[in-house]
């Protein structure tokens, strides 16, 4: 049977419990004639990442897979990029009948997936809680034990707590757990808050989403396994609680190489009368969750009366330093780490082994080794440890983390001299590795048979699985192909190589050209090819390095250029912004000016319109004025003509008046005769005459006024006053004048009427124009 | 008078492919009216094809294989049972285009002094113009024979123009999935060599044996058929098995026919080297194929010995002479 054992680390690079156990198992299986291949990562800076190197060891072949550095993220912790391909390469090379994983740490779950995907019977021994807890130990970062199995929200809180603690730089390699007393009060509170509180369900929580996704994938990978083995019932129950199918999770107790330890001399305290100082011992990892600090506190109760031998170390350097200091204070012996081969010597110096773990410890190999060496064990009273240590029978149990209780048990061992001897006598040897190997081989065969019954003739999934049944005539050939598929690469090559000489003979070649020399030559050529490839690659790498260097230089120059350009750009931008602001202002001003201009243009247009209208009106008024002037001139001429006619008439009438006056003169002579007749009356009339004289004076004055008037009139209109020599003349003239005046008055009235008509038309025209206002003072005269 | 032919179609199932194949033949047979025979070989081993023929039943004759035997045996049985002297071997996933038969019949007459064993039409992969399966060549690659179909490769098929494709030319072998061949000669040659079972390269071997017997194979550009390619085997057999069959048969063919001692010795040296290289490179396909071929070499080697005396020799020259590229 070709068996592949996959494990996260392997001796001599690592030699803690699981690694040493797998190495022993590989030896045992190989010893039984099985073909054993161990697939194990190691850090090897001399080889490239994922290089696969073979090394024969103790009958098995170790396939060392080079990994550089640890996981950088939670996702990488679960599945490291490139690991699936590396696992595929290993599986292609070995073509194992069965793959037995002992851990998925470092390998990642893609290695598990690759194995199950190929249909290879695949099983996994759970040495811790990895299938259901991404922290593997089912403990929170504050070292509180967790029982919220399968609750991704709780797991996400652990992620957040880890992030919080990673931020505290003083914890260099804190191994995913801190003692609360090592934290400041506010840090403790912050950690407690993170671990206690779920985020608001309304808030998106990318951390939770990531955790849920990773947990789902991890669970799916483990659920796809053919079988999961758990060394304790407690662990088995937790795995099932965490979602693994109950029918494929089975109990399988650890087995260890018992012989060497069984030959150890019993502790002096196992017999009667041994009264050397009792030696308590702690073996293993000095990580916090292993509880060595609790043991040291407990040891205070018995210091000076018992001894404590500590064979432990850890990369948690701060914690180890603190433990060492405390051990020194208490007088405990700090021996540090030991190699597996040194275990008998280590155990021979210890009477009682203490396992003070704080976590849900599973099935520590150290308990089995102690029992193999007939040493009783004091352990923490956790359910899984209670499956290994029978309290009061082959050991004692104390509440985990309770230094006082543990101290009381140490005290009891001293106070009850027969107790250690009684416990030691009751110790039963643990299961032997050979027994476990037998069980595993049976399991392997069962899984292989079950798988063989389940799979069709198809060599495996992912290789163009047919849709319809394979035709009968193809089946024998397909079966042969499948049989060859199951061979390892080495076996295939060996078979092919072995057949070539026979072929040469069959083909009738006189001297077969094949042989070791040819194969060696081919191998040497290949080696040369590989060397050339390496040289070429090295050269290429150097070229690339040079290119890289030159690119870096160019990049630096370019960066500087860009920086300068950016600064210039910034300055230009600022200037531009200023210019833009100025432009904006100018634009606003322009807009205002434009608005004003528009208003002006509108006003100008309006004025131009008005002016044109005024000019038109003016022109028309001018025309009308001219017409009126002409009319007026005509009227004046008519008036002058009429006046001339009136004057002629007046002259004619004055002539007539003169003639009448002459008539009157003659009449006056007659009248004088009559006067005389009237002389008598005259006297009578004398009084009247005086009166008349007064009237005459008045009239004379009036006559003078009239004369002046008449003179003025005559000076203007006709014969002068010189012509009015007599009163009669005067009266006649006066009457004529009155008539003339009336005539003149009539003429004037007629002129006025004419003027008035012209004036009315004139005023009407003026009223329709602004010119009228300007001509407002005009009284209508031409 | 038109010459009648027998059309022999081995089939695993009466599926859509077969229906299309028969559907493409029906109008051609009607047009030709030459008394052609359609012989369907039911290779299901269960009579499934015969039962599911439906409306095609009356148009075809049936030959039931007692058990599923594979393409080579089923076709061989069909050819043996055919009524006419000229047989058109046809895969059930091939569709003929109108007028496919006449150019093939003409080509069998051959040039003066040339004896044509088989005429192979222009077989278009999935009906794509230019992707011609039947313009094949045989080469030695790393000392191992390889039947190449360059026009299936992107770079070549784009360059092939219609005038070139239409031209008749000799090729090293007829594609078994669609070719017109002489029944008697096929039977005289012993049909397909069972050493190549379950499938692939049996037609190459047949064409090579015909050449050794003095007959050639003619590619006929004017006859056109379409092929779905591996619709029968690819749908039922894992790809890995198909690959191994091809690789093993390349080796068997080489061991059977490589007649130049110098080339043969070179071949063996190459095998040794390839073995070492495959070991280093993790090339499981080659190693497994070599193991299979070594296990099966007996029949091929025996045939080689039997055929080595008479007939032609000059493997490399024949490869050159029949290379259309």
PDB file of C-alpha atoms in Angstrom, chain A residues 54 91-95 457-459 463-474 477-478 480-481 484-500 502-509 511 513-514 518-519 521-523 525-526 529, chain B residues 12 43-44 68-71 197-199 231-232 234-242 244-246 248 255-256 261 264-265 267-269 271-273 275-284 287-298 301 304-305:
ATOM      1  CA  UNK A  54      12.866  13.849  -1.704  1.00  0.00           C
ATOM      2  CA  UNK A  91       0.106  13.502  -5.434  1.00  0.00           C
ATOM      3  CA  UNK A  92       0.992  13.158  -9.128  1.00  0.00           C
ATOM      4  CA  UNK A  93       4.446  12.036  -8.208  1.00  0.00           C
ATOM      5  CA  UNK A  94       3.442   9.533  -5.556  1.00  0.00           C
ATOM      6  CA  UNK A  95      -0.083   8.477  -6.594  1.00  0.00           C
ATOM      7  CA  UNK A 457     -13.780   3.166 -14.441  1.00  0.00           C
ATOM      8  CA  UNK A 458     -12.992   6.836 -14.863  1.00  0.00           C
ATOM      9  CA  UNK A 459      -9.462   7.621 -13.654  1.00  0.00           C
ATOM     10  CA  UNK A 463     -10.100  14.699 -16.467  1.00  0.00           C
ATOM     11  CA  UNK A 464     -12.944  14.975 -18.901  1.00  0.00           C
ATOM     12  CA  UNK A 465     -15.459  12.806 -17.134  1.00  0.00           C
ATOM     13  CA  UNK A 466     -17.741  11.277 -19.765  1.00  0.00           C
ATOM     14  CA  UNK A 467     -21.459  11.888 -19.830  1.00  0.00           C
ATOM     15  CA  UNK A 468     -22.536   8.492 -21.190  1.00  0.00           C
ATOM     16  CA  UNK A 469     -21.472   5.043 -19.938  1.00  0.00           C
ATOM     17  CA  UNK A 470     -18.100   3.800 -21.111  1.00  0.00           C
ATOM     18  CA  UNK A 471     -18.651   1.337 -23.973  1.00  0.00           C
ATOM     19  CA  UNK A 472     -17.936  -2.268 -23.079  1.00  0.00           C
ATOM     20  CA  UNK A 473     -15.128  -2.716 -25.571  1.00  0.00           C
ATOM     21  CA  UNK A 474     -13.232   0.209 -24.014  1.00  0.00           C
ATOM     22  CA  UNK A 477      -8.247  -0.773 -21.901  1.00  0.00           C
ATOM     23  CA  UNK A 478      -9.658   1.891 -19.542  1.00  0.00           C
ATOM     24  CA  UNK A 480      -5.411  -0.804 -17.704  1.00  0.00           C
ATOM     25  CA  UNK A 481      -5.080   2.967 -17.974  1.00  0.00           C
ATOM     26  CA  UNK A 484      -1.231   2.678 -14.546  1.00  0.00           C
ATOM     27  CA  UNK A 485      -2.679   5.929 -13.204  1.00  0.00           C
ATOM     28  CA  UNK A 486      -2.427   4.520  -9.730  1.00  0.00           C
ATOM     29  CA  UNK A 487       1.309   3.871 -10.077  1.00  0.00           C
ATOM     30  CA  UNK A 488       3.765   6.371  -8.771  1.00  0.00           C
ATOM     31  CA  UNK A 489       5.838   8.225 -11.296  1.00  0.00           C
ATOM     32  CA  UNK A 490       8.925   6.316 -10.252  1.00  0.00           C
ATOM     33  CA  UNK A 491       7.209   3.001 -10.777  1.00  0.00           C
ATOM     34  CA  UNK A 492       5.886   4.039 -14.159  1.00  0.00           C
ATOM     35  CA  UNK A 493       9.327   5.156 -15.270  1.00  0.00           C
ATOM     36  CA  UNK A 494      10.874   1.990 -13.943  1.00  0.00           C
ATOM     37  CA  UNK A 495       8.417  -0.203 -15.805  1.00  0.00           C
ATOM     38  CA  UNK A 496       8.855   1.737 -19.031  1.00  0.00           C
ATOM     39  CA  UNK A 497      12.637   1.671 -18.769  1.00  0.00           C
ATOM     40  CA  UNK A 498      12.651  -2.017 -18.007  1.00  0.00           C
ATOM     41  CA  UNK A 499      10.682  -2.823 -21.146  1.00  0.00           C
ATOM     42  CA  UNK A 500      12.964  -1.009 -23.569  1.00  0.00           C
ATOM     43  CA  UNK A 502      13.132  -6.275 -24.761  1.00  0.00           C
ATOM     44  CA  UNK A 503      11.641  -3.982 -27.348  1.00  0.00           C
ATOM     45  CA  UNK A 504      15.011  -3.486 -28.967  1.00  0.00           C
ATOM     46  CA  UNK A 505      15.465  -7.222 -29.206  1.00  0.00           C
ATOM     47  CA  UNK A 506      11.980  -7.686 -30.666  1.00  0.00           C
ATOM     48  CA  UNK A 507      12.724  -5.050 -33.281  1.00  0.00           C
ATOM     49  CA  UNK A 508      15.699  -7.085 -34.341  1.00  0.00           C
ATOM     50  CA  UNK A 509      18.422  -4.653 -33.583  1.00  0.00           C
ATOM     51  CA  UNK A 511      23.074  -4.671 -30.495  1.00  0.00           C
ATOM     52  CA  UNK A 513      21.331   0.563 -28.159  1.00  0.00           C
ATOM     53  CA  UNK A 514      19.809   0.845 -24.730  1.00  0.00           C
ATOM     54  CA  UNK A 518      22.305   5.459 -22.474  1.00  0.00           C
ATOM     55  CA  UNK A 519      20.051   6.181 -19.555  1.00  0.00           C
ATOM     56  CA  UNK A 521      23.787   9.822 -20.748  1.00  0.00           C
ATOM     57  CA  UNK A 522      20.187  10.939 -20.993  1.00  0.00           C
ATOM     58  CA  UNK A 523      20.143  11.737 -17.308  1.00  0.00           C
ATOM     59  CA  UNK A 525      22.040  15.529 -20.588  1.00  0.00           C
ATOM     60  CA  UNK A 526      18.994  16.365 -18.561  1.00  0.00           C
ATOM     61  CA  UNK A 529      19.909  20.998 -19.526  1.00  0.00           C
TER      62      UNK A 529
ATOM     63  CA  UNK B  12     -23.447   3.026 -30.695  1.00  0.00           C
ATOM     64  CA  UNK B  43     -22.517  -1.714 -32.186  1.00  0.00           C
ATOM     65  CA  UNK B  44     -24.500  -1.086 -29.004  1.00  0.00           C
ATOM     66  CA  UNK B  68     -20.111  -3.856 -28.317  1.00  0.00           C
ATOM     67  CA  UNK B  69     -16.898  -4.264 -30.318  1.00  0.00           C
ATOM     68  CA  UNK B  70     -15.635  -0.813 -31.161  1.00  0.00           C
ATOM     69  CA  UNK B  71     -15.462   1.230 -34.311  1.00  0.00           C
ATOM     70  CA  UNK B 197      -8.147  -1.379 -30.392  1.00  0.00           C
ATOM     71  CA  UNK B 198     -10.029   0.122 -28.708  1.00  0.00           C
ATOM     72  CA  UNK B 199      -9.660   3.035 -31.121  1.00  0.00           C
ATOM     73  CA  UNK B 231     -18.977  13.034 -30.664  1.00  0.00           C
ATOM     74  CA  UNK B 232     -19.102   9.264 -30.361  1.00  0.00           C
ATOM     75  CA  UNK B 234     -15.410  11.723 -26.599  1.00  0.00           C
ATOM     76  CA  UNK B 235     -18.898  11.665 -25.159  1.00  0.00           C
ATOM     77  CA  UNK B 236     -18.410   8.261 -23.587  1.00  0.00           C
ATOM     78  CA  UNK B 237     -14.758   7.716 -22.835  1.00  0.00           C
ATOM     79  CA  UNK B 238     -12.666   9.669 -20.329  1.00  0.00           C
ATOM     80  CA  UNK B 239     -10.243  12.004 -22.022  1.00  0.00           C
ATOM     81  CA  UNK B 240      -7.320  10.361 -20.267  1.00  0.00           C
ATOM     82  CA  UNK B 241      -8.191   6.994 -21.795  1.00  0.00           C
ATOM     83  CA  UNK B 242      -8.490   8.560 -25.263  1.00  0.00           C
ATOM     84  CA  UNK B 244      -3.454   7.040 -23.739  1.00  0.00           C
ATOM     85  CA  UNK B 245      -4.968   5.137 -26.646  1.00  0.00           C
ATOM     86  CA  UNK B 246      -3.629   7.649 -29.153  1.00  0.00           C
ATOM     87  CA  UNK B 248       0.093   4.026 -27.296  1.00  0.00           C
ATOM     88  CA  UNK B 255       7.204  -0.219 -34.158  1.00  0.00           C
ATOM     89  CA  UNK B 256       5.085  -1.880 -36.818  1.00  0.00           C
ATOM     90  CA  UNK B 261      17.190   0.587 -39.266  1.00  0.00           C
ATOM     91  CA  UNK B 264      14.568   2.664 -35.756  1.00  0.00           C
ATOM     92  CA  UNK B 265      17.712   2.834 -33.687  1.00  0.00           C
ATOM     93  CA  UNK B 267      13.695   5.899 -32.269  1.00  0.00           C
ATOM     94  CA  UNK B 268      14.852   3.577 -29.496  1.00  0.00           C
ATOM     95  CA  UNK B 269      17.416   6.097 -28.293  1.00  0.00           C
ATOM     96  CA  UNK B 271      12.480   6.448 -26.254  1.00  0.00           C
ATOM     97  CA  UNK B 272      15.147   6.001 -23.622  1.00  0.00           C
ATOM     98  CA  UNK B 273      15.705   9.699 -23.451  1.00  0.00           C
ATOM     99  CA  UNK B 275      11.605   8.000 -20.542  1.00  0.00           C
ATOM    100  CA  UNK B 276      14.243   9.736 -18.486  1.00  0.00           C
ATOM    101  CA  UNK B 277      12.828  13.140 -19.325  1.00  0.00           C
ATOM    102  CA  UNK B 278       9.277  12.098 -18.553  1.00  0.00           C
ATOM    103  CA  UNK B 279      10.465  10.762 -15.223  1.00  0.00           C
ATOM    104  CA  UNK B 280      12.027  14.117 -14.427  1.00  0.00           C
ATOM    105  CA  UNK B 281       9.200  16.214 -15.805  1.00  0.00           C
ATOM    106  CA  UNK B 282       6.391  14.139 -14.328  1.00  0.00           C
ATOM    107  CA  UNK B 283       5.023  13.310 -17.799  1.00  0.00           C
ATOM    108  CA  UNK B 284       2.769  10.441 -16.807  1.00  0.00           C
ATOM    109  CA  UNK B 287       5.254   6.827 -19.472  1.00  0.00           C
ATOM    110  CA  UNK B 288       1.866   5.150 -19.191  1.00  0.00           C
ATOM    111  CA  UNK B 289       1.486   5.028 -22.982  1.00  0.00           C
ATOM    112  CA  UNK B 290       4.928   3.455 -23.279  1.00  0.00           C
ATOM    113  CA  UNK B 291       4.050   0.890 -20.638  1.00  0.00           C
ATOM    114  CA  UNK B 292       0.817   0.067 -22.487  1.00  0.00           C
ATOM    115  CA  UNK B 293       2.573  -0.173 -25.843  1.00  0.00           C
ATOM    116  CA  UNK B 294       5.310  -2.357 -24.426  1.00  0.00           C
ATOM    117  CA  UNK B 295       2.659  -4.671 -23.040  1.00  0.00           C
ATOM    118  CA  UNK B 296       0.828  -4.747 -26.401  1.00  0.00           C
ATOM    119  CA  UNK B 297       3.801  -4.776 -28.727  1.00  0.00           C
ATOM    120  CA  UNK B 298       3.593  -8.487 -29.494  1.00  0.00           C
ATOM    121  CA  UNK B 301       5.881  -6.728 -33.920  1.00  0.00           C
ATOM    122  CA  UNK B 304       5.907  -6.265 -38.796  1.00  0.00           C
ATOM    123  CA  UNK B 305       7.794  -9.486 -39.210  1.00  0.00           C
TER     124      UNK B 305
END
